[in-house]
Short mmCIF file of C-alpha atoms and ligand atoms in Angstrom, two decimals:
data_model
loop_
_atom_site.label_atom_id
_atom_site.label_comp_id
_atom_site.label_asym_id
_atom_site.label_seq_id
_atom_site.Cartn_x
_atom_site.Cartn_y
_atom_site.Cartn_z
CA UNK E 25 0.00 0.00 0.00
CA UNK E 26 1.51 3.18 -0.72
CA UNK E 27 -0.15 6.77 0.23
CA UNK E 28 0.61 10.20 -1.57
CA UNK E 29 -1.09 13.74 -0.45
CA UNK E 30 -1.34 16.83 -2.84
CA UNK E 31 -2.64 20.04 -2.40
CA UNK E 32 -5.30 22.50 -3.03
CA UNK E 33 -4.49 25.93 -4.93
CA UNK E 34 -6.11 29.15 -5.50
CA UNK E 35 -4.98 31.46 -8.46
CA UNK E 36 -3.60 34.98 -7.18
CA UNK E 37 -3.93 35.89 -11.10
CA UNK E 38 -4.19 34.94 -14.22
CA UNK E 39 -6.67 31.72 -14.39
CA UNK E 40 -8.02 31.01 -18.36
CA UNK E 41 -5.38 33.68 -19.76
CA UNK E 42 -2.44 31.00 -18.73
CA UNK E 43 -4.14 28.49 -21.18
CA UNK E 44 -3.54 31.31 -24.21
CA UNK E 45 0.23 31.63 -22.91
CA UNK E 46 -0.10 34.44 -20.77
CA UNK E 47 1.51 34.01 -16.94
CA UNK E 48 -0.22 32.98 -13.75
CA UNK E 49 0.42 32.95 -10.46
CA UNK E 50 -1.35 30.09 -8.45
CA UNK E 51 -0.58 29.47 -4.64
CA UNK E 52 -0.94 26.36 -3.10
CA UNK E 53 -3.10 25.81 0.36
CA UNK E 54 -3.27 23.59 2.81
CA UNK E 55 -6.33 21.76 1.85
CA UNK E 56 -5.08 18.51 0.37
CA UNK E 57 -6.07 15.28 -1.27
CA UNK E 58 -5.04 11.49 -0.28
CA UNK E 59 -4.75 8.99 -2.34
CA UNK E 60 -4.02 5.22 -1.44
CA UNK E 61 -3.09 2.83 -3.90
CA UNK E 62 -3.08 -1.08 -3.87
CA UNK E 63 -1.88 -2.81 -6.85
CA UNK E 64 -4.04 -5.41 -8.51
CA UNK E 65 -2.98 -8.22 -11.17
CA UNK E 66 -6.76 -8.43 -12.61
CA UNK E 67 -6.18 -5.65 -14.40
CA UNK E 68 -9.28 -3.91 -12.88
CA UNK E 69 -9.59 -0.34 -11.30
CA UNK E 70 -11.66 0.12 -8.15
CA UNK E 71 -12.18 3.75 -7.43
CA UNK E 72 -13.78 4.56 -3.84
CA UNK E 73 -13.94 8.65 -3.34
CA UNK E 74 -15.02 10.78 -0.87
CA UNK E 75 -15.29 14.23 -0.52
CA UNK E 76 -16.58 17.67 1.26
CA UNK E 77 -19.25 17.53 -1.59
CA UNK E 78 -19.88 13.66 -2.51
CA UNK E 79 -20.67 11.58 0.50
CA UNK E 80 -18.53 8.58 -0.86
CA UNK E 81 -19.15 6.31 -4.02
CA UNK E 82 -17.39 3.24 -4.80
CA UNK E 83 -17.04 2.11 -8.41
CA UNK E 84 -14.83 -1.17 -9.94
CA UNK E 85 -14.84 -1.53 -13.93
CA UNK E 86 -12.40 -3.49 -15.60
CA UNK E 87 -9.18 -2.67 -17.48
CA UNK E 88 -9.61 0.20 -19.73
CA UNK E 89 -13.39 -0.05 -20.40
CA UNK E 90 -15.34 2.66 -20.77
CA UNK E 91 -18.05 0.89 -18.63
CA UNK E 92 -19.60 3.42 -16.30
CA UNK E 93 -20.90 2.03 -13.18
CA UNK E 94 -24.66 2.84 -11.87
CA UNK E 95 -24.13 4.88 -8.94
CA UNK E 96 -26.26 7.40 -6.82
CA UNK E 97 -24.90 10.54 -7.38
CA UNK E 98 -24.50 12.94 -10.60
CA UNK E 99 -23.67 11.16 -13.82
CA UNK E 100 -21.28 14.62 -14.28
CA UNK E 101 -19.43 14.22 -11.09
CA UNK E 102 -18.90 10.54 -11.59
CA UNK E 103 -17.22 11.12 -14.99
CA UNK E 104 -15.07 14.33 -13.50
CA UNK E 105 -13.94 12.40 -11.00
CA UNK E 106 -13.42 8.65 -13.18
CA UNK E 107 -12.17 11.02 -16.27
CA UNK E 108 -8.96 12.04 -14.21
CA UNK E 109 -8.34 8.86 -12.40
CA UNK E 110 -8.67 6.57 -15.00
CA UNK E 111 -6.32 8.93 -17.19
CA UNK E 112 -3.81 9.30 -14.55
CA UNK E 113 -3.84 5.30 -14.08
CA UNK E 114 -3.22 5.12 -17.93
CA UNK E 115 0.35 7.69 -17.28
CA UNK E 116 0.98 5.42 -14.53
CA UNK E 117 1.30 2.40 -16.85
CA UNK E 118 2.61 4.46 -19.35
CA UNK E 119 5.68 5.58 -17.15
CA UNK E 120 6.13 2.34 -15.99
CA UNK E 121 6.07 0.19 -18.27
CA UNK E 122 3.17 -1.95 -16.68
CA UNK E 123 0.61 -2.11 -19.55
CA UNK E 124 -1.87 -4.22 -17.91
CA UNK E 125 -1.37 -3.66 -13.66
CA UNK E 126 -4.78 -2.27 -12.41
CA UNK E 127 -5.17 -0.84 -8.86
CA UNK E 128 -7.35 0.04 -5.85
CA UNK E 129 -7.55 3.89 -5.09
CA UNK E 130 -9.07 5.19 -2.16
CA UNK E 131 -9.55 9.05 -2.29
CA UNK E 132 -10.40 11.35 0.24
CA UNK E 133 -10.21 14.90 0.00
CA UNK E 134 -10.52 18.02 1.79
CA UNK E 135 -10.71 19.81 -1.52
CA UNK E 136 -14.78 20.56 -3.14
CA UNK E 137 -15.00 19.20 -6.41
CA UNK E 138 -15.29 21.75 -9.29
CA UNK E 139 -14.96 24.58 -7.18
CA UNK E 140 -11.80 26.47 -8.42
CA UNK E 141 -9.49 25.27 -5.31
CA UNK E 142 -8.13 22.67 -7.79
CA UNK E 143 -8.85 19.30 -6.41
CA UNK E 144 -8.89 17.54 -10.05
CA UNK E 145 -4.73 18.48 -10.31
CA UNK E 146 -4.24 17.57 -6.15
CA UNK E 147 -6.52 14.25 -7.02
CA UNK E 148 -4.39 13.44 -10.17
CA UNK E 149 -0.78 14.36 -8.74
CA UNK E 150 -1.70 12.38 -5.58
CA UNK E 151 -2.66 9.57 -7.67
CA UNK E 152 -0.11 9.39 -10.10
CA UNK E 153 2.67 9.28 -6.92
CA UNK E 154 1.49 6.55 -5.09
CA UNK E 155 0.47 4.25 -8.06
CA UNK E 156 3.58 5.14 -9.21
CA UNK E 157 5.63 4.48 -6.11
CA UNK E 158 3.05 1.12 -5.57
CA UNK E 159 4.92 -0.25 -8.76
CA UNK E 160 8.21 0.28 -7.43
CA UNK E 161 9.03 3.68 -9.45
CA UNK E 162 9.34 7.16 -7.51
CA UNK E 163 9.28 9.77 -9.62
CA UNK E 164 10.46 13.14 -10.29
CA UNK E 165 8.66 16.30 -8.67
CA UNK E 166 9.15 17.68 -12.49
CA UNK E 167 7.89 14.65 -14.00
CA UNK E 168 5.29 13.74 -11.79
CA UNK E 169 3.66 17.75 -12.69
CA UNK E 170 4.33 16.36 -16.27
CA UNK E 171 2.68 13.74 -15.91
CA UNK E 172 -0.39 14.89 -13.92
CA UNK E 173 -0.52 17.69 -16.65
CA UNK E 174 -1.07 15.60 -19.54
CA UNK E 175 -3.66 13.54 -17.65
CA UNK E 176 -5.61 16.93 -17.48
CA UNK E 177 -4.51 18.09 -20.86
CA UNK E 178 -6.08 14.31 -22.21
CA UNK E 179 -9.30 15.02 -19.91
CA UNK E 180 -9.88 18.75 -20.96
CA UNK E 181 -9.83 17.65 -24.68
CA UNK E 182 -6.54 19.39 -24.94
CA UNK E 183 -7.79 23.01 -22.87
CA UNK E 184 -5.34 22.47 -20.27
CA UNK E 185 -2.45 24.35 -18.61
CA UNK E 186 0.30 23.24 -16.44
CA UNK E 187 -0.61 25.93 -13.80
CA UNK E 188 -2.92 23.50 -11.36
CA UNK E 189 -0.58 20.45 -11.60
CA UNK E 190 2.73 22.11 -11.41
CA UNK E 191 1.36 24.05 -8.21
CA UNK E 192 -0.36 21.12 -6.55
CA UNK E 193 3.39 18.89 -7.07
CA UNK E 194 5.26 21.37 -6.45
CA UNK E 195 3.69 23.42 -3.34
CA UNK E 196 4.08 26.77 -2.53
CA UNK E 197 3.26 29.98 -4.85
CA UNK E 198 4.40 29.10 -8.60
CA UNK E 199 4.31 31.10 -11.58
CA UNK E 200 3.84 29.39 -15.11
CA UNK E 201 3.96 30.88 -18.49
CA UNK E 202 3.35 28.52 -21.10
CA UNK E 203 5.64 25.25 -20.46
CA UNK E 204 7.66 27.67 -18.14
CA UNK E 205 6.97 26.22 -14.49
CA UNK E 206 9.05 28.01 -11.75
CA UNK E 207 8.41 28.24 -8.04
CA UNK E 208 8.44 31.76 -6.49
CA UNK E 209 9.06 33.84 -3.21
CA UNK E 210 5.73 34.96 -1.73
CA UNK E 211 5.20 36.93 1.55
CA UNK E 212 2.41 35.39 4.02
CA UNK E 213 -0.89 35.90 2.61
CA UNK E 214 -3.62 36.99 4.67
CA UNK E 215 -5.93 34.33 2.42
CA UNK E 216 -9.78 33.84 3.01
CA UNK E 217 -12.01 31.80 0.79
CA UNK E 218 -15.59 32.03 0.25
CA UNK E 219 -17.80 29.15 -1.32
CA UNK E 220 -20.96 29.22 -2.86
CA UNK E 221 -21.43 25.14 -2.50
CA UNK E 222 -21.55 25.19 -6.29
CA UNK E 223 -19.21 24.01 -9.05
CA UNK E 224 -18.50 24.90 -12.53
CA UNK E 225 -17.78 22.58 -15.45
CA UNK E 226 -13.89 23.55 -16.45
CA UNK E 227 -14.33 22.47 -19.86
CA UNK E 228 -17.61 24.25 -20.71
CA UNK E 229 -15.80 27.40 -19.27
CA UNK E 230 -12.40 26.77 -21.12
CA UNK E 231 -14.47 26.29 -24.42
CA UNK E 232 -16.74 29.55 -23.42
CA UNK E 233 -13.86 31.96 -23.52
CA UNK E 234 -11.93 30.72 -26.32
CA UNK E 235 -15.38 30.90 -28.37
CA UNK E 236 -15.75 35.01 -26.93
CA UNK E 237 -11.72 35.30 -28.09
CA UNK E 238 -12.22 34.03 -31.21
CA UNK E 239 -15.57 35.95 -31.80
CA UNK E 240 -13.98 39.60 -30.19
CA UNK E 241 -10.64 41.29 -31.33
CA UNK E 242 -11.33 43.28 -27.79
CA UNK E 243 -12.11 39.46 -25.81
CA UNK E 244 -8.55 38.64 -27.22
CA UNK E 245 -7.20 41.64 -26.01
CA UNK E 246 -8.93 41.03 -22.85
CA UNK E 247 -7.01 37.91 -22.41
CA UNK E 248 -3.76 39.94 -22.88
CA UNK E 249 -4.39 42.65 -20.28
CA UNK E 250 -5.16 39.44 -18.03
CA UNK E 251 -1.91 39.05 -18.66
CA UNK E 252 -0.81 42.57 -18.38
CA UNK E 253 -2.03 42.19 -14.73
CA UNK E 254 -0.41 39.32 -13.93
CA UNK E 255 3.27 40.73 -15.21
CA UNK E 256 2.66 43.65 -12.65
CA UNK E 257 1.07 41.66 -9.79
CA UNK E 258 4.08 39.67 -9.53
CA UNK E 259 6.48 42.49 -8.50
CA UNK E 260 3.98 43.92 -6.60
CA UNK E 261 3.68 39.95 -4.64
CA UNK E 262 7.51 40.38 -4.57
CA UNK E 263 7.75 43.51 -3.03
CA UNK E 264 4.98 42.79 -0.41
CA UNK E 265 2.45 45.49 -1.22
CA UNK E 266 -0.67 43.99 0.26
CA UNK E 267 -2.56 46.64 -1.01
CA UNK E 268 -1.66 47.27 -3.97
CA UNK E 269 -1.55 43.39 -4.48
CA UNK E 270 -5.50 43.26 -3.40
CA UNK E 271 -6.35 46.29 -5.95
CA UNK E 272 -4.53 44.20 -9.20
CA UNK E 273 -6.83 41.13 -8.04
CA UNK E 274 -9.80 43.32 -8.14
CA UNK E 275 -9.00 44.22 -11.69
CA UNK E 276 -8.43 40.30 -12.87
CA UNK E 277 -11.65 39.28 -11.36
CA UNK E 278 -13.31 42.45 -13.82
CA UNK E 279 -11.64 41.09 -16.71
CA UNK E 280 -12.76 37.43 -15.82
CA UNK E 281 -16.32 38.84 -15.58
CA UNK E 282 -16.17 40.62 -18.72
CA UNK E 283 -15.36 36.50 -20.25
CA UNK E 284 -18.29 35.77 -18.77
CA UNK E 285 -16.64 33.38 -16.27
CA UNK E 286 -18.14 34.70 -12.87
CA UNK E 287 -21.45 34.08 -11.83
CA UNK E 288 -23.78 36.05 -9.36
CA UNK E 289 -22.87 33.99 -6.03
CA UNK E 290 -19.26 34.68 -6.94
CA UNK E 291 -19.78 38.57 -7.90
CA UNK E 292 -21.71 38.80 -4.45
CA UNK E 293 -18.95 36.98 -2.70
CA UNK E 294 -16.76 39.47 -4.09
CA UNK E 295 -18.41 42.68 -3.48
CA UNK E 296 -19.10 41.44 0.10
CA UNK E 297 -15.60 40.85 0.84
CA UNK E 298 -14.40 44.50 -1.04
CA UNK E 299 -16.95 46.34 1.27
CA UNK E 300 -16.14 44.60 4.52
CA UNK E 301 -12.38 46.35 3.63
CA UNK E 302 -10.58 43.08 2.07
CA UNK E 303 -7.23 44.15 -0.09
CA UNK E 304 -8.90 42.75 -2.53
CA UNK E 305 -11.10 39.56 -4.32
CA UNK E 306 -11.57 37.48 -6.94
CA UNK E 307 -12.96 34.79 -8.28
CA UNK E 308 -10.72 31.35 -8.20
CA UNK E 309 -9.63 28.90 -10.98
CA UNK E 310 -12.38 28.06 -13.74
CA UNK E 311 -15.71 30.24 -11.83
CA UNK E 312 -18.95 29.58 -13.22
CA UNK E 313 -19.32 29.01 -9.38
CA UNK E 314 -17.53 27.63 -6.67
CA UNK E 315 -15.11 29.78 -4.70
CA UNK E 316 -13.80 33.12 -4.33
CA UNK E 317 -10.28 34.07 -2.76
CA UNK E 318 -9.72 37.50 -0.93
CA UNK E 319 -7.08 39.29 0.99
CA UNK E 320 -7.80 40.62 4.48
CA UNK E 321 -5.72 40.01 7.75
CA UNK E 322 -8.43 41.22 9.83
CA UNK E 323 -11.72 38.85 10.68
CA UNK E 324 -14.11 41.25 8.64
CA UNK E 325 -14.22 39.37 5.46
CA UNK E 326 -14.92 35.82 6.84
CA UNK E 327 -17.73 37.60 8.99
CA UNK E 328 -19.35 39.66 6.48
CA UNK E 329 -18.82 36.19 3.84
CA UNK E 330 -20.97 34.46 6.83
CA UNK E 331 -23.71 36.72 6.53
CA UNK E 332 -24.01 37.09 2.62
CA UNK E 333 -26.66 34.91 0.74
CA UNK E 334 -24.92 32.51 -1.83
CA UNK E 335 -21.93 32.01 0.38
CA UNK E 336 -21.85 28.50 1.75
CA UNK E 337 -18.79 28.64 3.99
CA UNK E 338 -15.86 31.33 4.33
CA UNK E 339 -12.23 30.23 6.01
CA UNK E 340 -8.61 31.27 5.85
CA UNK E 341 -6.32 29.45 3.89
CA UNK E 342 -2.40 28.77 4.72
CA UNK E 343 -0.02 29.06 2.04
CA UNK E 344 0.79 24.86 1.71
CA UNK E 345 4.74 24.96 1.29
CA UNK E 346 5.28 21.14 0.84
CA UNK E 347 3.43 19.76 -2.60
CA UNK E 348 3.25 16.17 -2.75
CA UNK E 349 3.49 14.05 0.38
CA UNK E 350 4.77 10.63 0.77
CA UNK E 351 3.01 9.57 3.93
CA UNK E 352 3.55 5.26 3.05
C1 MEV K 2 -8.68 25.93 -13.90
O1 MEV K 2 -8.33 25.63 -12.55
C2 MEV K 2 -7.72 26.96 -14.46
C3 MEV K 2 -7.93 27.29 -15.93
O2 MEV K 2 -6.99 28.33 -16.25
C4 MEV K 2 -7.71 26.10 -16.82
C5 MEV K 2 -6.25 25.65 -16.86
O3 MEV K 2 -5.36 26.45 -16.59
O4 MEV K 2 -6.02 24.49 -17.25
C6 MEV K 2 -9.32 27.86 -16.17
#
């Protein structure tokens, strides 16, 4: 038995522009995702998850079928979550070699599905490590994030970047432009999260704003000053300026609206943590729903987030240093 954890991220900037090339800066947070892995020589793969927003399924198909099993919850949250294990156990026998092993995975996350904290890339990293290290193999940090991304890149229909994976493997705050994956310094982040309860579907969002870029010169350009943002909020994160820091997230969650990525629980999230005095909020990862991050050392934002209709739960988030864990 082997047993990997990964964790959770929430984009500071730059979410949907990163897949046209631009920068982003995701930060990793201590909300993580287990995986255990057994190794079985049927061939089959026997998936039990649980998480904050399923209440635990168990499915078992065999080999590389696409067979999928009759279970009580959403036929949409079964195939998010089977899409990205099944692909990551297809890089696992890739990398090693082992064209028929199948496995046991037990999942259990802190991390709500769909929700922009980026529990598909902790799910996939964590899974990929301990199948990996079940078979013998320990890989890489830098090929393990490979390897995770392509799983997403294969489950996305090719709408992927490496943002979500590199962060989750690699921990800390990140910044990735295009197949450029580096970690970077970041001051301590006064981080609260709100959550609507919802999720959004990151393919249907992916495919929404490359259909507004390709339909509006000013979408494209849109996209760019994403990126604009992002290439100034990164000396700003270096430098400290909480403030200022706060007022360039303000600006990439307006751009992100104007792609028609946020959603009213996520605008009211926002304006609910600007007027209780936050730095500054956004929405996080795909939107559509889900989860906004803000900046505010005091306890305003988390009470005021309490209080607003739409928001679910509120709680501060610690920058998670360590990416993958091997725990066995
Ligand atoms: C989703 O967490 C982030 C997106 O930028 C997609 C990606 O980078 O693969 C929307």
């Amino acid at each position: 038995m082997t047993l990997s954890s990964a964790p959770g991220k929430v984009y500071l900037f730059g979410e949907h522009a990163v897949v046209y090339g631009e920068p982003a800066v995701p930060c990793a947070i201590e909300l993580r995702a287990r995986v255990e892995a057994n190794r079985r020589d049927d061939g089959k793969l026997r998936v039990h998850a649980e998480d904050l927003t399923l209440d635990g399924f168990t499915v078992e198909y065999g080999g590389r079928t696409d067979e999928r099993p009759d279970v009580d919850v959403s036929e949409s949250l079964v195939s998010a979550a089977m899409g990205y294990v099944d692909e990551a156990i297809e890089q696992v026998r890739d990398v090693t070699g082992e064209d028929d092993v199948g496995f046991d995975v037990t999942i259990e996350s802190d991390i709500p599905l769909g929700a922009g904290l980026g529990s598909s890339a902790a799910v996939v990293v964590a899974a990929i490590d301990a199948a990996t290290r079940e078979l013998g193999v320990t890989l890489e940090v830098d090929e393990l994030a490979e390897r995770a991304y392509r799983t997403e890149y294969e489950v996305q229909d090719g709408q992927a970047s490496r943002a979500d994976t590199f962060c989750s493997a690699t921990g800390g705050a990140v910044r990735v432009e295009g197949d450029d994956c580096r970690s970077i310094d970041a001051p301590d982040l006064p981080i609260v999260i709100g959550f609507d309860g919802g999720a959004g579907d990151t393919g249907k969002l992916v495919a929404g704003v490359r259909d507004v870029r390709e339909e509006y010169g000013f979408a494209a350009d849109t996209v760019e000053a994403i990126g604009d943002v992002v290439r100034t909020g990164e000396d700003v994160l270096a430098e400290g300026d909480l403030e200022e820091l706060g007022r360039l997230m303000d600006f990439n969650h307006g751009l992100l609206s104007a792609l028609g990525v946020s959603s009213r629980s996520l605008d009211a999230m926002v304006w609910a943590a600007r007027d209780a005095g936050a730095y500054g909020a956004k929405l996080t990862g795909a939107g559509g729903g889900g989860c906004i991050v803000a900046l505010d050392p005091t306890s305003e934002t988390e009470t005021a987030l309490s209080f607003t209709p739409g928001c679910e739960d509120t709680f501060r988030a610690e920058l998670a240093e360590e990416g993958v864990k091997r725990l066995a």
